[in-house]
Short mmCIF file of N, CA, C and O in Angstrom, two decimals:
data_model
loop_
_atom_site.label_atom_id
_atom_site.label_comp_id
_atom_site.label_asym_id
_atom_site.label_seq_id
_atom_site.Cartn_x
_atom_site.Cartn_y
_atom_site.Cartn_z
N MET A 1 4.19 -41.60 37.24
CA MET A 1 2.89 -41.60 36.50
C MET A 1 2.38 -40.31 36.50
O MET A 1 1.71 -39.97 35.39
N LEU A 2 2.27 -39.65 37.48
CA LEU A 2 1.77 -38.26 37.49
C LEU A 2 2.31 -37.26 36.42
O LEU A 2 1.74 -36.48 35.64
N THR A 3 3.74 -37.44 36.14
CA THR A 3 4.53 -36.42 35.43
C THR A 3 4.02 -36.93 33.87
O THR A 3 4.00 -36.13 33.12
N THR A 4 4.27 -38.25 33.86
CA THR A 4 3.65 -38.68 32.41
C THR A 4 2.19 -38.30 31.81
O THR A 4 2.27 -37.60 30.73
N ARG A 5 1.22 -38.49 32.85
CA ARG A 5 0.16 -37.83 32.67
C ARG A 5 -0.06 -36.35 32.10
O ARG A 5 -0.48 -35.73 31.45
N PHE A 6 0.80 -35.23 32.91
CA PHE A 6 0.58 -34.03 32.75
C PHE A 6 1.55 -33.80 31.55
O PHE A 6 0.76 -32.87 30.65
N PHE A 7 2.57 -34.41 31.06
CA PHE A 7 3.11 -34.27 29.57
C PHE A 7 2.09 -34.81 28.57
O PHE A 7 2.20 -33.80 27.41
N LYS A 8 1.43 -35.58 28.88
CA LYS A 8 0.49 -36.28 27.57
C LYS A 8 -0.81 -34.88 27.52
O LYS A 8 -1.12 -34.96 26.22
N ARG A 9 -1.36 -34.50 28.64
CA ARG A 9 -2.06 -33.68 28.62
C ARG A 9 -1.44 -32.02 27.97
O ARG A 9 -2.40 -31.53 27.11
N THR A 10 -0.56 -31.48 28.29
CA THR A 10 0.01 -30.42 28.09
C THR A 10 0.75 -30.07 27.03
O THR A 10 0.97 -29.26 26.02
N MET A 11 1.57 -31.59 26.44
CA MET A 11 2.04 -31.06 25.14
C MET A 11 1.60 -31.22 23.68
O MET A 11 1.81 -29.92 23.27
N PRO A 12 0.23 -31.49 23.65
CA PRO A 12 -0.45 -31.10 22.26
C PRO A 12 -0.94 -29.68 22.58
O PRO A 12 -0.98 -28.76 21.41
N ILE A 13 -1.12 -29.40 23.89
CA ILE A 13 -1.55 -27.64 23.92
C ILE A 13 -0.09 -26.66 23.54
O ILE A 13 -0.42 -25.61 22.71
N ALA A 14 0.82 -27.08 23.94
CA ALA A 14 2.29 -26.62 23.72
C ALA A 14 2.56 -26.21 22.14
O ALA A 14 2.91 -25.62 21.46
N VAL A 15 2.57 -27.75 21.82
CA VAL A 15 2.72 -27.44 20.25
C VAL A 15 1.75 -27.11 19.44
O VAL A 15 1.88 -26.10 18.36
N GLY A 16 0.44 -27.01 19.59
CA GLY A 16 -0.50 -26.35 18.79
C GLY A 16 -0.19 -24.96 19.02
O GLY A 16 -0.36 -23.96 18.21
N THR A 17 0.36 -24.36 20.24
CA THR A 17 0.14 -22.83 20.37
C THR A 17 1.56 -22.73 19.71
O THR A 17 1.47 -21.33 18.93
N ALA A 18 2.61 -23.34 19.38
CA ALA A 18 3.91 -22.96 18.69
C ALA A 18 3.73 -23.01 16.91
O ALA A 18 3.88 -21.88 16.49
N LEU A 19 2.62 -23.76 16.49
CA LEU A 19 2.42 -23.68 15.25
C LEU A 19 1.62 -22.59 15.28
O LEU A 19 2.02 -22.20 14.12
N VAL A 20 0.52 -22.45 15.73
CA VAL A 20 -0.14 -21.09 15.50
C VAL A 20 0.52 -20.01 15.44
O VAL A 20 0.80 -19.13 14.44
N ALA A 21 1.52 -19.80 16.42
CA ALA A 21 2.44 -18.60 16.42
C ALA A 21 3.59 -18.41 15.39
O ALA A 21 3.76 -17.10 14.77
N ALA A 22 3.96 -19.82 14.86
CA ALA A 22 4.52 -19.71 13.29
C ALA A 22 3.94 -19.23 12.05
O ALA A 22 4.53 -18.43 11.52
N ALA A 23 2.75 -20.08 12.41
CA ALA A 23 1.77 -19.52 11.21
C ALA A 23 1.45 -17.94 11.04
O ALA A 23 1.56 -17.14 10.12
N MET A 24 1.38 -17.49 12.33
CA MET A 24 0.71 -15.93 12.48
C MET A 24 2.40 -15.20 11.87
O MET A 24 2.10 -13.98 11.31
N SER A 25 3.38 -15.37 12.34
CA SER A 25 4.54 -14.71 12.14
C SER A 25 4.75 -15.12 10.75
O SER A 25 5.46 -13.80 9.98
N ALA A 26 4.43 -15.92 10.17
CA ALA A 26 4.72 -15.77 8.63
C ALA A 26 3.74 -15.29 7.48
O ALA A 26 4.03 -15.35 6.25
N THR A 27 2.74 -14.88 8.22
CA THR A 27 1.62 -14.33 7.19
C THR A 27 1.86 -12.84 6.70
O THR A 27 2.00 -12.26 7.75
N PRO A 28 2.16 -12.26 5.76
CA PRO A 28 2.26 -11.06 5.53
C PRO A 28 1.37 -10.22 5.94
O PRO A 28 0.24 -10.41 5.55
N ALA A 29 2.02 -9.16 6.39
CA ALA A 29 0.72 -8.06 6.90
C ALA A 29 0.58 -6.99 5.98
O ALA A 29 1.24 -6.63 5.19
N SER A 30 -0.44 -6.76 5.63
CA SER A 30 -0.69 -5.42 4.40
C SER A 30 -1.11 -4.43 5.19
O SER A 30 -1.46 -4.41 6.34
N ALA A 31 -0.45 -3.42 5.01
CA ALA A 31 -1.08 -1.79 5.40
C ALA A 31 -1.09 -0.96 4.37
O ALA A 31 -0.31 -1.02 3.43
N SER A 32 -1.90 -0.06 4.89
CA SER A 32 -2.20 1.46 4.03
C SER A 32 -0.66 2.27 4.05
O SER A 32 0.10 2.19 4.82
N SER A 33 -0.73 2.78 2.79
CA SER A 33 0.81 3.38 2.84
C SER A 33 1.00 4.58 3.45
O SER A 33 1.74 5.45 3.89
N GLY A 34 -0.33 5.25 3.71
CA GLY A 34 -0.22 6.45 4.60
C GLY A 34 -0.09 7.63 3.43
O GLY A 34 -0.28 7.51 2.19
N TRP A 35 -1.03 9.16 3.72
CA TRP A 35 -0.73 9.95 2.96
C TRP A 35 0.29 10.62 2.54
O TRP A 35 1.32 10.79 3.39
N TRP A 36 0.39 10.55 1.52
CA TRP A 36 1.69 11.35 0.70
C TRP A 36 1.42 12.42 -0.15
O TRP A 36 0.38 12.58 -0.66
N ALA A 37 2.47 13.43 -0.17
CA ALA A 37 2.28 14.67 -1.33
C ALA A 37 3.53 14.75 -2.33
O ALA A 37 4.76 14.16 -2.02
N SER A 38 2.98 15.75 -3.26
CA SER A 38 4.21 15.87 -4.20
C SER A 38 4.86 17.24 -3.79
O SER A 38 4.52 17.39 -2.86
N LYS A 39 5.83 17.23 -4.41
CA LYS A 39 6.89 18.57 -3.98
C LYS A 39 6.02 19.82 -4.17
O LYS A 39 5.83 19.82 -5.25
N GLY A 40 6.35 20.64 -3.17
CA GLY A 40 5.68 21.91 -3.21
C GLY A 40 4.19 21.78 -2.91
O GLY A 40 3.30 22.79 -3.19
N GLY A 41 3.46 20.50 -2.62
CA GLY A 41 2.34 20.39 -2.70
C GLY A 41 1.42 20.35 -3.71
O GLY A 41 2.18 19.88 -4.69
N GLY A 42 0.02 20.51 -3.63
CA GLY A 42 -0.71 20.32 -5.45
C GLY A 42 -1.45 19.11 -5.51
O GLY A 42 -2.16 18.96 -6.05
N ALA A 43 -0.84 18.16 -4.76
CA ALA A 43 -1.25 16.83 -4.89
C ALA A 43 -1.07 15.90 -3.79
O ALA A 43 0.18 15.89 -3.20
N GLN A 44 -2.05 15.00 -3.69
CA GLN A 44 -1.63 14.12 -2.51
C GLN A 44 -2.38 12.95 -2.85
O GLN A 44 -2.95 12.54 -3.76
N GLY A 45 -1.74 11.65 -2.44
CA GLY A 45 -2.26 10.16 -2.67
C GLY A 45 -1.92 9.31 -1.65
O GLY A 45 -1.16 9.57 -0.70
N PHE A 46 -2.75 8.10 -1.63
CA PHE A 46 -2.33 7.03 -0.73
C PHE A 46 -2.98 5.47 -1.33
O PHE A 46 -3.53 5.49 -2.30
N TYR A 47 -2.13 4.57 -0.89
CA TYR A 47 -2.91 3.06 -1.22
C TYR A 47 -3.41 2.54 0.06
O TYR A 47 -3.21 2.32 1.22
N ASN A 48 -4.60 2.15 -0.31
CA ASN A 48 -5.64 2.03 0.89
C ASN A 48 -5.97 0.23 0.99
O ASN A 48 -6.20 -0.35 0.01
N HIS A 49 -5.48 -0.54 2.05
CA HIS A 49 -5.25 -1.86 2.26
C HIS A 49 -6.56 -2.65 2.27
O HIS A 49 -6.74 -3.74 2.00
N VAL A 50 -7.61 -1.89 2.80
CA VAL A 50 -8.63 -2.38 2.83
C VAL A 50 -9.78 -2.73 1.58
O VAL A 50 -10.11 -3.72 1.69
N ASP A 51 -9.40 -1.85 0.94
CA ASP A 51 -10.23 -2.28 -0.63
C ASP A 51 -9.24 -1.86 -1.36
O ASP A 51 -9.38 -1.98 -3.11
N ASP A 52 -7.89 -2.35 -1.41
CA ASP A 52 -6.91 -2.28 -2.43
C ASP A 52 -7.24 -1.13 -3.44
O ASP A 52 -7.10 -0.99 -4.51
N SER A 53 -7.35 0.02 -3.48
CA SER A 53 -7.35 1.06 -3.89
C SER A 53 -6.49 2.01 -3.79
O SER A 53 -5.86 2.39 -2.78
N VAL A 54 -5.95 2.98 -4.79
CA VAL A 54 -5.22 3.88 -5.19
C VAL A 54 -5.77 5.17 -5.08
O VAL A 54 -6.67 5.33 -5.99
N THR A 55 -5.60 5.95 -4.47
CA THR A 55 -6.38 7.12 -4.44
C THR A 55 -5.26 8.67 -4.79
O THR A 55 -4.22 8.65 -4.38
N ALA A 56 -5.81 9.25 -5.74
CA ALA A 56 -5.15 10.72 -6.11
C ALA A 56 -6.00 12.07 -5.79
O ALA A 56 -6.92 11.90 -6.47
N CYS A 57 -5.43 12.90 -5.28
CA CYS A 57 -6.05 14.16 -4.90
C CYS A 57 -5.35 15.26 -5.50
O CYS A 57 -4.46 15.19 -5.19
N ASP A 58 -6.14 16.02 -6.36
CA ASP A 58 -5.52 17.27 -6.82
C ASP A 58 -6.09 18.50 -5.72
O ASP A 58 -6.93 18.48 -5.35
N THR A 59 -5.06 19.08 -4.81
CA THR A 59 -5.23 19.85 -3.75
C THR A 59 -5.12 21.47 -4.05
O THR A 59 -5.33 22.35 -3.11
N LYS A 60 -4.62 21.69 -5.65
CA LYS A 60 -4.49 23.08 -5.98
C LYS A 60 -4.95 23.51 -7.10
O LYS A 60 -5.36 22.78 -8.27
N THR A 61 -5.79 24.59 -7.35
CA THR A 61 -6.42 24.76 -8.76
C THR A 61 -5.20 25.78 -9.42
O THR A 61 -5.44 26.92 -9.54
N ASP A 62 -4.59 24.41 -10.36
CA ASP A 62 -3.34 25.03 -10.95
C ASP A 62 -3.00 25.03 -12.39
O ASP A 62 -2.21 25.06 -13.18
N GLY A 63 -4.20 24.34 -12.88
CA GLY A 63 -4.26 23.69 -14.03
C GLY A 63 -3.52 22.10 -14.20
O GLY A 63 -3.25 21.79 -15.20
N ARG A 64 -2.94 21.86 -13.08
CA ARG A 64 -2.19 20.71 -13.08
C ARG A 64 -2.75 19.63 -12.37
O ARG A 64 -3.93 19.59 -11.57
N LYS A 65 -2.73 18.32 -12.73
CA LYS A 65 -3.42 17.11 -12.06
C LYS A 65 -2.55 16.20 -11.42
O LYS A 65 -1.44 16.36 -11.39
N ALA A 66 -3.22 15.54 -10.22
CA ALA A 66 -2.38 14.86 -9.20
C ALA A 66 -2.09 13.59 -10.00
O ALA A 66 -3.13 12.94 -10.44
N ALA A 67 -0.94 12.90 -10.07
CA ALA A 67 -0.86 11.44 -10.37
C ALA A 67 0.23 10.78 -9.35
O ALA A 67 1.09 11.15 -9.01
N VAL A 68 -0.51 9.75 -8.87
CA VAL A 68 0.08 8.82 -7.82
C VAL A 68 0.46 7.52 -8.76
O VAL A 68 -0.15 6.74 -9.51
N GLU A 69 1.92 7.14 -8.37
CA GLU A 69 2.45 6.23 -9.08
C GLU A 69 2.53 5.10 -8.14
O GLU A 69 3.44 5.26 -7.19
N ILE A 70 2.47 4.07 -8.51
CA ILE A 70 2.76 2.56 -7.99
C ILE A 70 3.88 1.88 -8.66
O ILE A 70 3.82 1.56 -9.60
N LEU A 71 5.11 1.82 -7.97
CA LEU A 71 6.10 1.24 -8.39
C LEU A 71 6.60 -0.25 -7.74
O LEU A 71 5.94 -0.50 -6.46
N SER A 72 7.20 -0.88 -8.42
CA SER A 72 7.70 -2.16 -7.89
C SER A 72 8.46 -1.84 -6.53
O SER A 72 9.16 -0.74 -6.43
N GLY A 73 8.76 -2.97 -5.74
CA GLY A 73 9.56 -2.99 -4.36
C GLY A 73 10.85 -2.30 -4.71
O GLY A 73 11.45 -1.58 -3.68
N ASP A 74 11.74 -2.75 -5.85
CA ASP A 74 12.96 -2.02 -6.13
C ASP A 74 12.85 -0.64 -6.71
O ASP A 74 13.78 0.31 -6.97
N GLY A 75 11.41 -0.06 -6.82
CA GLY A 75 11.56 1.21 -7.57
C GLY A 75 12.01 1.57 -9.21
O GLY A 75 11.79 2.53 -9.79
N ARG A 76 11.95 0.31 -9.86
CA ARG A 76 12.56 0.21 -11.11
C ARG A 76 11.24 0.19 -11.99
O ARG A 76 11.51 0.54 -13.10
N ARG A 77 10.43 -0.41 -11.82
CA ARG A 77 9.31 -0.51 -12.91
C ARG A 77 7.84 0.52 -12.09
O ARG A 77 7.43 -0.27 -11.29
N LEU A 78 6.94 0.82 -13.41
CA LEU A 78 6.15 1.57 -13.07
C LEU A 78 4.81 0.86 -13.24
O LEU A 78 4.83 -0.06 -14.36
N LEU A 79 4.24 0.16 -11.95
CA LEU A 79 3.19 -0.90 -12.12
C LEU A 79 1.79 -0.16 -12.49
O LEU A 79 1.06 -0.95 -13.40
N THR A 80 1.39 0.98 -12.25
CA THR A 80 -0.12 1.73 -12.63
C THR A 80 0.34 2.89 -11.95
O THR A 80 1.10 3.62 -11.20
N THR A 81 -0.57 4.01 -12.35
CA THR A 81 -0.53 5.50 -12.09
C THR A 81 -2.36 5.99 -12.20
O THR A 81 -2.86 5.36 -13.05
N VAL A 82 -2.57 6.15 -11.29
CA VAL A 82 -3.66 7.21 -10.88
C VAL A 82 -3.65 8.33 -10.85
O VAL A 82 -2.93 8.92 -10.28
N THR A 83 -4.43 8.82 -11.87
CA THR A 83 -4.62 10.42 -12.24
C THR A 83 -5.73 10.79 -11.72
O THR A 83 -7.01 10.60 -11.87
N ASP A 84 -5.93 12.13 -10.85
CA ASP A 84 -6.98 12.56 -10.83
C ASP A 84 -7.20 13.86 -11.82
O ASP A 84 -6.71 14.94 -11.91
N ASN A 85 -8.40 13.74 -12.29
CA ASN A 85 -8.84 14.60 -13.66
C ASN A 85 -9.74 15.73 -13.09
O ASN A 85 -10.19 16.56 -13.92
N TYR A 86 -9.85 15.91 -11.62
CA TYR A 86 -10.72 17.07 -11.34
C TYR A 86 -9.94 18.23 -10.99
O TYR A 86 -8.16 17.90 -10.92
N ASN A 87 -10.06 19.16 -11.10
CA ASN A 87 -9.04 20.67 -10.64
C ASN A 87 -9.38 21.29 -9.44
O ASN A 87 -9.57 22.51 -9.43
N ASP A 88 -10.26 20.59 -8.23
CA ASP A 88 -11.46 21.54 -7.75
C ASP A 88 -11.08 20.83 -6.31
O ASP A 88 -11.85 21.02 -5.45
N GLY A 89 -10.13 19.88 -6.05
CA GLY A 89 -10.01 19.35 -4.56
C GLY A 89 -10.73 18.18 -4.32
O GLY A 89 -10.49 17.42 -3.25
N ARG A 90 -11.50 17.71 -5.41
CA ARG A 90 -11.61 16.18 -5.40
C ARG A 90 -10.55 15.18 -5.46
O ARG A 90 -9.80 15.65 -5.98
N CYS A 91 -11.05 13.95 -5.37
CA CYS A 91 -10.19 12.83 -5.46
C CYS A 91 -10.88 11.79 -6.69
O CYS A 91 -11.82 11.79 -6.87
N SER A 92 -9.86 11.24 -7.37
CA SER A 92 -10.22 10.12 -8.07
C SER A 92 -9.48 9.00 -7.49
O SER A 92 -8.20 8.72 -7.03
N TRP A 93 -10.03 7.69 -7.56
CA TRP A 93 -9.44 6.43 -7.05
C TRP A 93 -9.44 5.01 -8.14
O TRP A 93 -10.69 5.32 -9.25
N ARG A 94 -8.78 4.39 -7.85
CA ARG A 94 -8.83 2.88 -8.93
C ARG A 94 -8.41 1.67 -8.08
O ARG A 94 -7.62 1.93 -7.12
N ARG A 95 -8.71 0.76 -8.60
CA ARG A 95 -8.55 -0.59 -7.73
C ARG A 95 -7.50 -1.18 -8.81
O ARG A 95 -8.16 -2.34 -9.53
N PRO A 96 -6.10 -0.90 -8.84
CA PRO A 96 -5.68 -1.98 -9.73
C PRO A 96 -5.22 -3.43 -9.02
O PRO A 96 -5.27 -3.12 -7.96
N THR A 97 -4.68 -4.28 -9.99
CA THR A 97 -4.43 -5.51 -9.48
C THR A 97 -2.91 -5.34 -8.92
O THR A 97 -2.04 -5.12 -9.72
N LEU A 98 -2.64 -5.72 -7.71
CA LEU A 98 -1.16 -5.66 -7.27
C LEU A 98 -0.80 -6.80 -6.85
O LEU A 98 -1.67 -7.77 -5.98
N PHE A 99 0.60 -7.26 -7.13
CA PHE A 99 0.81 -8.48 -6.62
C PHE A 99 1.38 -8.30 -4.90
O PHE A 99 1.41 -7.58 -4.70
N GLN A 100 1.39 -9.38 -4.33
CA GLN A 100 1.57 -9.57 -3.10
C GLN A 100 3.33 -9.33 -2.82
O GLN A 100 3.92 -9.58 -3.81
N GLY A 101 3.49 -8.49 -1.38
CA GLY A 101 4.86 -8.00 -1.43
C GLY A 101 5.04 -6.40 -1.25
O GLY A 101 3.84 -5.84 -1.28
N THR A 102 6.16 -6.00 -1.44
CA THR A 102 6.32 -4.51 -1.21
C THR A 102 6.51 -4.01 -2.57
O THR A 102 6.77 -4.14 -3.40
N HIS A 103 5.64 -2.65 -2.35
CA HIS A 103 5.62 -1.70 -3.70
C HIS A 103 6.00 -0.17 -3.05
O HIS A 103 6.35 -0.21 -1.62
N LYS A 104 6.22 0.52 -4.04
CA LYS A 104 6.54 2.11 -3.54
C LYS A 104 5.30 2.72 -3.82
O LYS A 104 4.83 2.58 -5.43
N ILE A 105 5.36 3.79 -3.43
CA ILE A 105 4.29 5.01 -3.82
C ILE A 105 5.08 6.47 -4.21
O ILE A 105 5.85 6.78 -3.23
N ARG A 106 4.61 7.10 -5.29
CA ARG A 106 4.80 7.98 -5.53
C ARG A 106 4.23 9.18 -5.81
O ARG A 106 3.15 8.63 -6.64
N VAL A 107 3.90 10.50 -5.39
CA VAL A 107 2.96 11.30 -5.76
C VAL A 107 3.53 12.50 -6.47
O VAL A 107 4.48 13.09 -5.93
N CYS A 108 3.01 12.77 -7.73
CA CYS A 108 3.28 13.97 -8.36
C CYS A 108 2.23 14.68 -9.12
O CYS A 108 1.01 14.57 -9.06
N VAL A 109 2.89 15.95 -9.71
CA VAL A 109 1.50 16.61 -10.66
C VAL A 109 2.16 16.29 -12.02
O VAL A 109 3.12 16.15 -12.39
N LYS A 110 0.98 16.54 -12.70
CA LYS A 110 1.30 16.62 -14.40
C LYS A 110 0.08 17.43 -15.00
O LYS A 110 -0.68 17.99 -14.40
N LYS A 111 0.89 18.18 -16.34
CA LYS A 111 -0.13 18.94 -17.15
C LYS A 111 -0.44 18.33 -18.30
O LYS A 111 0.44 17.76 -18.97
N GLY A 112 -1.64 17.80 -18.56
CA GLY A 112 -2.02 17.08 -19.58
C GLY A 112 -1.45 15.96 -19.78
O GLY A 112 -1.57 15.29 -18.73
N LYS A 113 -0.76 15.45 -20.92
CA LYS A 113 -0.37 14.12 -21.08
C LYS A 113 1.36 14.04 -20.96
O LYS A 113 1.71 13.01 -21.10
N ALA A 114 1.78 15.06 -20.63
CA ALA A 114 3.19 15.32 -19.98
C ALA A 114 3.46 14.38 -18.80
O ALA A 114 2.61 14.05 -18.30
N ARG A 115 5.02 13.95 -18.83
CA ARG A 115 5.25 13.24 -17.88
C ARG A 115 5.20 13.85 -16.47
O ARG A 115 5.25 15.20 -16.31
N PRO A 116 4.90 13.22 -15.58
CA PRO A 116 4.54 13.76 -14.32
C PRO A 116 6.12 14.33 -13.58
O PRO A 116 7.31 14.00 -14.02
N VAL A 117 5.90 15.44 -13.03
CA VAL A 117 7.09 16.23 -12.50
C VAL A 117 6.64 16.73 -10.96
O VAL A 117 5.69 16.24 -10.32
N LYS A 118 7.68 17.32 -10.20
CA LYS A 118 7.74 17.63 -8.90
C LYS A 118 7.14 16.35 -8.05
O LYS A 118 6.17 16.55 -7.50
N CYS A 119 7.87 15.15 -8.38
CA CYS A 119 7.52 14.22 -7.48
C CYS A 119 8.12 14.13 -6.30
O CYS A 119 9.07 14.35 -6.01
N GLY A 120 7.07 13.55 -5.14
CA GLY A 120 7.28 13.54 -4.03
C GLY A 120 8.61 12.32 -3.76
O GLY A 120 8.65 11.80 -5.05
N ALA A 121 8.97 12.18 -2.55
CA ALA A 121 9.92 10.96 -2.44
C ALA A 121 9.03 9.54 -2.73
O ALA A 121 7.81 9.53 -2.25
N MET A 122 9.94 8.55 -3.07
CA MET A 122 9.08 7.27 -2.96
C MET A 122 9.06 6.66 -1.43
O MET A 122 9.85 6.86 -0.52
N HIS A 123 8.06 5.97 -1.01
CA HIS A 123 7.60 5.50 0.24
C HIS A 123 7.33 3.97 0.04
O HIS A 123 6.32 3.61 -0.78
N THR A 124 7.75 3.14 1.07
CA THR A 124 7.57 1.54 0.72
C THR A 124 6.20 1.32 1.49
O THR A 124 6.01 1.74 2.84
N PHE A 125 5.41 0.57 1.17
CA PHE A 125 4.43 -0.17 1.34
C PHE A 125 3.90 -1.58 1.28
O PHE A 125 4.87 -2.07 0.10
N GLU A 126 3.20 -2.38 1.95
CA GLU A 126 2.96 -3.65 1.69
C GLU A 126 1.82 -4.09 1.38
O GLU A 126 0.86 -3.51 1.74
N VAL A 127 1.48 -5.11 0.26
CA VAL A 127 0.22 -5.41 -0.32
C VAL A 127 0.14 -6.94 0.09
O VAL A 127 0.73 -7.79 0.19
#
């Protein structure tokens, strides 16, 4: 009788704890991308998970602009580009709508409306 009462009282707690643990492990974790740079410097950028913003910073006064590209998880589709229009060490940011899941970030420099060049490596992050 004592054993039965013990299981009746502790079983709901054990089941509840297991359900909470399962739910927590299934919840996707968002993380900022960290700061990344273009090849040779000149541009830096990152994705901030707190306010869902993408920031592009031009770090050299060389007539080129920083361009931060957000790509799909497989790296094949360009989802958005944030360009820093300043050439003085300041930054530009934007809050694009990104779907949940894995994305890639790449930081480049560009001149005028030309295609981005001197792109750094792609880095993965979660939204």
